[in-house]
Structure formats: C-alpha cells, structure tokens
C-alpha cells in the first residue's frame, strides 16, 4: 500500500471504514477544507478522532454510528420511476447520540454553532456538507452528496470532499431504503472505524 500523501493545502485527511449489514463495504477518505472553513472542519475532525469528550469525560464521535438517511431528490412532490428516476442525492449521518437524526452536538460546548460561510458550493458529487435544522444550527450531523445539489447552496456549509472511496459512497447510495421508514436504510450502514490519516 502506498503511503498517504497529505494535500498540498495542509488540510487534514480523515477516513471512515463503512460496513453494510455488518459486512465490510470499504473505506472513504475525506479532505477537510480547514483552509476555508476551519471551525467546521475541526468539529468534524475531532468527531472522527474521538478527541471530543462528552460531559462525563468519555470520547464521543462517529465511530459506531449509522448513516440514518439515504435520500432521493423529489421532483414535483413525487418520486420519479422508470428511466426518469433521479438517483439518491445524499447520504446523511453523524447522529451518534440518538442514531435517528434527532440528536446533535458540537465540540464547542454548545448544541450547535453558526454557519461559518457559504463560499464553497454543492457543485459536484462527493462533497461533505453540514446537515442542519435551519440557519446557524450546525452540530455533528453531515451529509455526502452523490450528485450536484445547487439547491442547497447558501443553506448548508460545504467543508470537505471525498478524495478516495467514492465507489463506497455509490454502494451506500444504492442501499435499499423504506422498510424501516422513509429514507432509512433497510440494512445498517455503519462507520465501524474512523480517524485521521
């Protein structure tokens, strides 16, 4: 295996080792855009490494958490079928508190933090962006885009990108959903291991 080459920008690289239904799916490596959104990138990085501690002093972060939502873009309020079907547009995770999208926290001693900026756009697949509940509500939840999503520009902070493992993201994207709830994967998609490279 070739040695890891860090980006010339000095931005950190982090990884997720993903399982599907308990079986290894592969590794996704992300570059975090610390040079553009340092506060947002650091929040994610610490949840990858387990450096962040909860109020009991125990490590908290993404290890062992699920992607709780794999979502399709809906056109005209209904899902398209057949040859005109729009592919899933994001895989959402990061709720290591409740596992269902209702829990969030951040490393800054509050439940959420402000939108850092919207300089980076949702213009390609494989972008890492903050999930939120409206303006200035960033926490631990995030999503990975699987297609360009310009309708999210100015609403969600892009803070990283997939640099290796987009094939794993595609496998996640193709996971069947709906048996356990709308957009919920039928088999658990889990971050079995994560860290910094």
PDB file of N, CA, C and O in Angstrom, residues 48-92:
ATOM      1  N   UNK A  48     -14.172  12.516  14.272  1.00  0.00           N
ATOM      2  CA  UNK A  48     -13.547  11.363  13.609  1.00  0.00           C
ATOM      3  C   UNK A  48     -12.486  10.715  14.495  1.00  0.00           C
ATOM      4  O   UNK A  48     -12.329   9.499  14.494  1.00  0.00           O
ATOM      5  N   UNK A  49     -11.747  11.527  15.240  1.00  0.00           N
ATOM      6  CA  UNK A  49     -10.635  11.008  16.040  1.00  0.00           C
ATOM      7  C   UNK A  49     -11.044  10.572  17.437  1.00  0.00           C
ATOM      8  O   UNK A  49     -10.297   9.856  18.108  1.00  0.00           O
ATOM      9  N   UNK A  50     -12.207  11.013  17.909  1.00  0.00           N
ATOM     10  CA  UNK A  50     -12.624  10.715  19.276  1.00  0.00           C
ATOM     11  C   UNK A  50     -11.988  11.639  20.303  1.00  0.00           C
ATOM     12  O   UNK A  50     -12.088  11.401  21.506  1.00  0.00           O
ATOM     13  N   UNK A  51     -11.325  12.706  19.840  1.00  0.00           N
ATOM     14  CA  UNK A  51     -10.717  13.677  20.768  1.00  0.00           C
ATOM     15  C   UNK A  51     -11.764  14.390  21.606  1.00  0.00           C
ATOM     16  O   UNK A  51     -11.499  14.765  22.747  1.00  0.00           O
ATOM     17  N   UNK A  52     -12.931  14.615  21.018  1.00  0.00           N
ATOM     18  CA  UNK A  52     -14.003  15.312  21.723  1.00  0.00           C
ATOM     19  C   UNK A  52     -14.534  14.422  22.849  1.00  0.00           C
ATOM     20  O   UNK A  52     -14.696  13.213  22.680  1.00  0.00           O
ATOM     21  N   UNK A  53     -14.814  15.030  23.992  1.00  0.00           N
ATOM     22  CA  UNK A  53     -15.332  14.293  25.150  1.00  0.00           C
ATOM     23  C   UNK A  53     -16.725  14.808  25.505  1.00  0.00           C
ATOM     24  O   UNK A  53     -17.020  15.992  25.358  1.00  0.00           O
ATOM     25  N   UNK A  54     -17.556  13.903  25.996  1.00  0.00           N
ATOM     26  CA  UNK A  54     -18.890  14.317  26.448  1.00  0.00           C
ATOM     27  C   UNK A  54     -18.803  14.856  27.867  1.00  0.00           C
ATOM     28  O   UNK A  54     -17.715  14.952  28.445  1.00  0.00           O
ATOM     29  N   UNK A  55     -19.952  15.176  28.470  1.00  0.00           N
ATOM     30  CA  UNK A  55     -19.956  15.780  29.807  1.00  0.00           C
ATOM     31  C   UNK A  55     -19.473  14.822  30.892  1.00  0.00           C
ATOM     32  O   UNK A  55     -19.190  15.248  32.007  1.00  0.00           O
ATOM     33  N   UNK A  56     -19.358  13.529  30.578  1.00  0.00           N
ATOM     34  CA  UNK A  56     -18.827  12.551  31.538  1.00  0.00           C
ATOM     35  C   UNK A  56     -17.338  12.302  31.314  1.00  0.00           C
ATOM     36  O   UNK A  56     -16.739  11.453  31.975  1.00  0.00           O
ATOM     37  N   UNK A  57     -16.751  13.029  30.341  1.00  0.00           N
ATOM     38  CA  UNK A  57     -15.336  12.864  30.051  1.00  0.00           C
ATOM     39  C   UNK A  57     -15.014  11.698  29.139  1.00  0.00           C
ATOM     40  O   UNK A  57     -13.849  11.332  28.965  1.00  0.00           O
ATOM     41  N   UNK A  58     -16.050  11.099  28.541  1.00  0.00           N
ATOM     42  CA  UNK A  58     -15.845   9.961  27.640  1.00  0.00           C
ATOM     43  C   UNK A  58     -15.746  10.438  26.196  1.00  0.00           C
ATOM     44  O   UNK A  58     -16.427  11.388  25.801  1.00  0.00           O
ATOM     45  N   UNK A  59     -14.894   9.769  25.394  1.00  0.00           N
ATOM     46  CA  UNK A  59     -14.805  10.147  23.979  1.00  0.00           C
ATOM     47  C   UNK A  59     -16.171  10.036  23.300  1.00  0.00           C
ATOM     48  O   UNK A  59     -16.954   9.130  23.601  1.00  0.00           O
ATOM     49  N   UNK A  60     -16.444  10.974  22.413  1.00  0.00           N
ATOM     50  CA  UNK A  60     -17.674  10.915  21.620  1.00  0.00           C
ATOM     51  C   UNK A  60     -17.321  11.187  20.169  1.00  0.00           C
ATOM     52  O   UNK A  60     -16.405  11.940  19.872  1.00  0.00           O
ATOM     53  N   UNK A  61     -18.067  10.536  19.293  1.00  0.00           N
ATOM     54  CA  UNK A  61     -17.799  10.761  17.886  1.00  0.00           C
ATOM     55  C   UNK A  61     -18.476   9.745  16.997  1.00  0.00           C
ATOM     56  O   UNK A  61     -19.381   9.024  17.411  1.00  0.00           O
ATOM     57  N   UNK A  62     -17.991   9.701  15.749  1.00  0.00           N
ATOM     58  CA  UNK A  62     -18.674   8.950  14.699  1.00  0.00           C
ATOM     59  C   UNK A  62     -18.473   7.441  14.754  1.00  0.00           C
ATOM     60  O   UNK A  62     -19.259   6.702  14.171  1.00  0.00           O
ATOM     61  N   UNK A  63     -17.439   6.959  15.428  1.00  0.00           N
ATOM     62  CA  UNK A  63     -17.186   5.522  15.468  1.00  0.00           C
ATOM     63  C   UNK A  63     -18.399   4.774  16.019  1.00  0.00           C
ATOM     64  O   UNK A  63     -18.894   5.077  17.095  1.00  0.00           O
ATOM     65  N   UNK A  64     -18.893   3.823  15.225  1.00  0.00           N
ATOM     66  CA  UNK A  64     -20.043   3.011  15.621  1.00  0.00           C
ATOM     67  C   UNK A  64     -21.390   3.618  15.268  1.00  0.00           C
ATOM     68  O   UNK A  64     -22.426   2.987  15.467  1.00  0.00           O
ATOM     69  N   UNK A  65     -21.400   4.829  14.723  1.00  0.00           N
ATOM     70  CA  UNK A  65     -22.679   5.476  14.381  1.00  0.00           C
ATOM     71  C   UNK A  65     -23.140   5.080  12.978  1.00  0.00           C
ATOM     72  O   UNK A  65     -22.366   4.572  12.175  1.00  0.00           O
ATOM     73  N   UNK A  66     -24.412   5.346  12.700  1.00  0.00           N
ATOM     74  CA  UNK A  66     -25.042   4.934  11.441  1.00  0.00           C
ATOM     75  C   UNK A  66     -25.288   6.115  10.508  1.00  0.00           C
ATOM     76  O   UNK A  66     -25.452   7.243  10.965  1.00  0.00           O
ATOM     77  N   UNK A  67     -25.341   5.796   9.229  1.00  0.00           N
ATOM     78  CA  UNK A  67     -25.941   6.713   8.266  1.00  0.00           C
ATOM     79  C   UNK A  67     -27.436   6.439   8.366  1.00  0.00           C
ATOM     80  O   UNK A  67     -27.902   5.373   7.973  1.00  0.00           O
ATOM     81  N   UNK A  68     -28.167   7.379   8.926  1.00  0.00           N
ATOM     82  CA  UNK A  68     -29.581   7.144   9.227  1.00  0.00           C
ATOM     83  C   UNK A  68     -30.512   7.520   8.074  1.00  0.00           C
ATOM     84  O   UNK A  68     -31.696   7.225   8.121  1.00  0.00           O
ATOM     85  N   UNK A  69     -29.949   8.135   7.024  1.00  0.00           N
ATOM     86  CA  UNK A  69     -30.809   8.626   5.946  1.00  0.00           C
ATOM     87  C   UNK A  69     -30.063   8.564   4.615  1.00  0.00           C
ATOM     88  O   UNK A  69     -28.963   9.081   4.493  1.00  0.00           O
ATOM     89  N   UNK A  70     -30.681   7.929   3.636  1.00  0.00           N
ATOM     90  CA  UNK A  70     -30.182   7.945   2.264  1.00  0.00           C
ATOM     91  C   UNK A  70     -31.350   8.445   1.433  1.00  0.00           C
ATOM     92  O   UNK A  70     -32.368   7.783   1.300  1.00  0.00           O
ATOM     93  N   UNK A  71     -31.194   9.677   0.940  1.00  0.00           N
ATOM     94  CA  UNK A  71     -32.351  10.427   0.461  1.00  0.00           C
ATOM     95  C   UNK A  71     -32.340  10.653  -1.038  1.00  0.00           C
ATOM     96  O   UNK A  71     -31.302  10.964  -1.616  1.00  0.00           O
ATOM     97  N   UNK A  72     -33.513  10.520  -1.626  1.00  0.00           N
ATOM     98  CA  UNK A  72     -33.711  10.817  -3.038  1.00  0.00           C
ATOM     99  C   UNK A  72     -34.182  12.246  -3.200  1.00  0.00           C
ATOM    100  O   UNK A  72     -34.919  12.765  -2.369  1.00  0.00           O
ATOM    101  N   UNK A  73     -33.762  12.883  -4.284  1.00  0.00           N
ATOM    102  CA  UNK A  73     -34.316  14.179  -4.646  1.00  0.00           C
ATOM    103  C   UNK A  73     -35.708  13.931  -5.198  1.00  0.00           C
ATOM    104  O   UNK A  73     -35.912  13.051  -6.031  1.00  0.00           O
ATOM    105  N   UNK A  74     -36.655  14.683  -4.741  1.00  0.00           N
ATOM    106  CA  UNK A  74     -38.037  14.511  -5.182  1.00  0.00           C
ATOM    107  C   UNK A  74     -38.390  15.622  -6.157  1.00  0.00           C
ATOM    108  O   UNK A  74     -38.136  16.793  -5.900  1.00  0.00           O
ATOM    109  N   UNK A  75     -38.952  15.248  -7.284  1.00  0.00           N
ATOM    110  CA  UNK A  75     -39.369  16.236  -8.284  1.00  0.00           C
ATOM    111  C   UNK A  75     -40.888  16.352  -8.257  1.00  0.00           C
ATOM    112  O   UNK A  75     -41.591  15.354  -8.351  1.00  0.00           O
ATOM    113  N   UNK A  76     -41.391  17.550  -8.109  1.00  0.00           N
ATOM    114  CA  UNK A  76     -42.837  17.772  -8.132  1.00  0.00           C
ATOM    115  C   UNK A  76     -43.575  17.072  -7.010  1.00  0.00           C
ATOM    116  O   UNK A  76     -44.746  16.769  -7.131  1.00  0.00           O
ATOM    117  N   UNK A  77     -42.874  16.773  -5.922  1.00  0.00           N
ATOM    118  CA  UNK A  77     -43.530  16.173  -4.767  1.00  0.00           C
ATOM    119  C   UNK A  77     -43.665  14.664  -4.831  1.00  0.00           C
ATOM    120  O   UNK A  77     -44.129  14.058  -3.902  1.00  0.00           O
ATOM    121  N   UNK A  78     -43.280  14.047  -5.945  1.00  0.00           N
ATOM    122  CA  UNK A  78     -43.364  12.594  -6.034  1.00  0.00           C
ATOM    123  C   UNK A  78     -42.041  12.039  -6.533  1.00  0.00           C
ATOM    124  O   UNK A  78     -41.305  12.700  -7.260  1.00  0.00           O
ATOM    125  N   UNK A  79     -41.765  10.829  -6.176  1.00  0.00           N
ATOM    126  CA  UNK A  79     -40.565  10.174  -6.670  1.00  0.00           C
ATOM    127  C   UNK A  79     -40.812   9.722  -8.100  1.00  0.00           C
ATOM    128  O   UNK A  79     -41.865   9.188  -8.415  1.00  0.00           O
ATOM    129  N   UNK A  80     -39.839   9.953  -8.941  1.00  0.00           N
ATOM    130  CA  UNK A  80     -39.959   9.526 -10.332  1.00  0.00           C
ATOM    131  C   UNK A  80     -39.569   8.058 -10.444  1.00  0.00           C
ATOM    132  O   UNK A  80     -38.756   7.567  -9.684  1.00  0.00           O
ATOM    133  N   UNK A  81     -40.148   7.376 -11.408  1.00  0.00           N
ATOM    134  CA  UNK A  81     -39.856   5.954 -11.567  1.00  0.00           C
ATOM    135  C   UNK A  81     -39.404   5.677 -12.990  1.00  0.00           C
ATOM    136  O   UNK A  81     -39.504   6.516 -13.872  1.00  0.00           O
ATOM    137  N   UNK A  82     -38.933   4.453 -13.186  1.00  0.00           N
ATOM    138  CA  UNK A  82     -38.520   4.037 -14.522  1.00  0.00           C
ATOM    139  C   UNK A  82     -37.257   4.721 -14.975  1.00  0.00           C
ATOM    140  O   UNK A  82     -36.388   5.040 -14.179  1.00  0.00           O
ATOM    141  N   UNK A  83     -37.152   4.989 -16.268  1.00  0.00           N
ATOM    142  CA  UNK A  83     -35.937   5.565 -16.841  1.00  0.00           C
ATOM    143  C   UNK A  83     -35.687   6.993 -16.375  1.00  0.00           C
ATOM    144  O   UNK A  83     -34.578   7.479 -16.454  1.00  0.00           O
ATOM    145  N   UNK A  84     -36.709   7.681 -15.904  1.00  0.00           N
ATOM    146  CA  UNK A  84     -36.559   9.078 -15.486  1.00  0.00           C
ATOM    147  C   UNK A  84     -36.243   9.231 -14.005  1.00  0.00           C
ATOM    148  O   UNK A  84     -36.293  10.323 -13.473  1.00  0.00           O
ATOM    149  N   UNK A  85     -35.925   8.133 -13.338  1.00  0.00           N
ATOM    150  CA  UNK A  85     -35.687   8.204 -11.906  1.00  0.00           C
ATOM    151  C   UNK A  85     -34.452   9.047 -11.595  1.00  0.00           C
ATOM    152  O   UNK A  85     -33.412   8.912 -12.223  1.00  0.00           O
ATOM    153  N   UNK A  86     -34.583   9.943 -10.628  1.00  0.00           N
ATOM    154  CA  UNK A  86     -33.465  10.741 -10.155  1.00  0.00           C
ATOM    155  C   UNK A  86     -32.754   9.915  -9.088  1.00  0.00           C
ATOM    156  O   UNK A  86     -33.394   9.384  -8.182  1.00  0.00           O
ATOM    157  N   UNK A  87     -31.436   9.787  -9.173  1.00  0.00           N
ATOM    158  CA  UNK A  87     -30.734   8.981  -8.173  1.00  0.00           C
ATOM    159  C   UNK A  87     -30.790   9.628  -6.799  1.00  0.00           C
ATOM    160  O   UNK A  87     -31.103  10.804  -6.661  1.00  0.00           O
ATOM    161  N   UNK A  88     -30.458   8.829  -5.780  1.00  0.00           N
ATOM    162  CA  UNK A  88     -30.327   9.391  -4.443  1.00  0.00           C
ATOM    163  C   UNK A  88     -29.374  10.565  -4.510  1.00  0.00           C
ATOM    164  O   UNK A  88     -28.455  10.572  -5.312  1.00  0.00           O
ATOM    165  N   UNK A  89     -29.588  11.586  -3.676  1.00  0.00           N
ATOM    166  CA  UNK A  89     -28.711  12.744  -3.778  1.00  0.00           C
ATOM    167  C   UNK A  89     -27.854  12.967  -2.552  1.00  0.00           C
ATOM    168  O   UNK A  89     -26.929  13.766  -2.583  1.00  0.00           O
ATOM    169  N   UNK A  90     -28.108  12.226  -1.461  1.00  0.00           N
ATOM    170  CA  UNK A  90     -27.212  12.375  -0.320  1.00  0.00           C
ATOM    171  C   UNK A  90     -27.343  11.208   0.642  1.00  0.00           C
ATOM    172  O   UNK A  90     -28.360  10.527   0.703  1.00  0.00           O
ATOM    173  N   UNK A  91     -26.257  11.001   1.386  1.00  0.00           N
ATOM    174  CA  UNK A  91     -26.209  10.030   2.473  1.00  0.00           C
ATOM    175  C   UNK A  91     -25.922  10.829   3.737  1.00  0.00           C
ATOM    176  O   UNK A  91     -24.910  11.527   3.815  1.00  0.00           O
ATOM    177  N   UNK A  92     -26.820  10.759   4.719  1.00  0.00           N
ATOM    178  CA  UNK A  92     -26.706  11.589   5.921  1.00  0.00           C
ATOM    179  C   UNK A  92     -26.394  10.752   7.147  1.00  0.00           C
ATOM    180  O   UNK A  92     -26.977   9.695   7.352  1.00  0.00           O
TER     181      UNK A  92
END
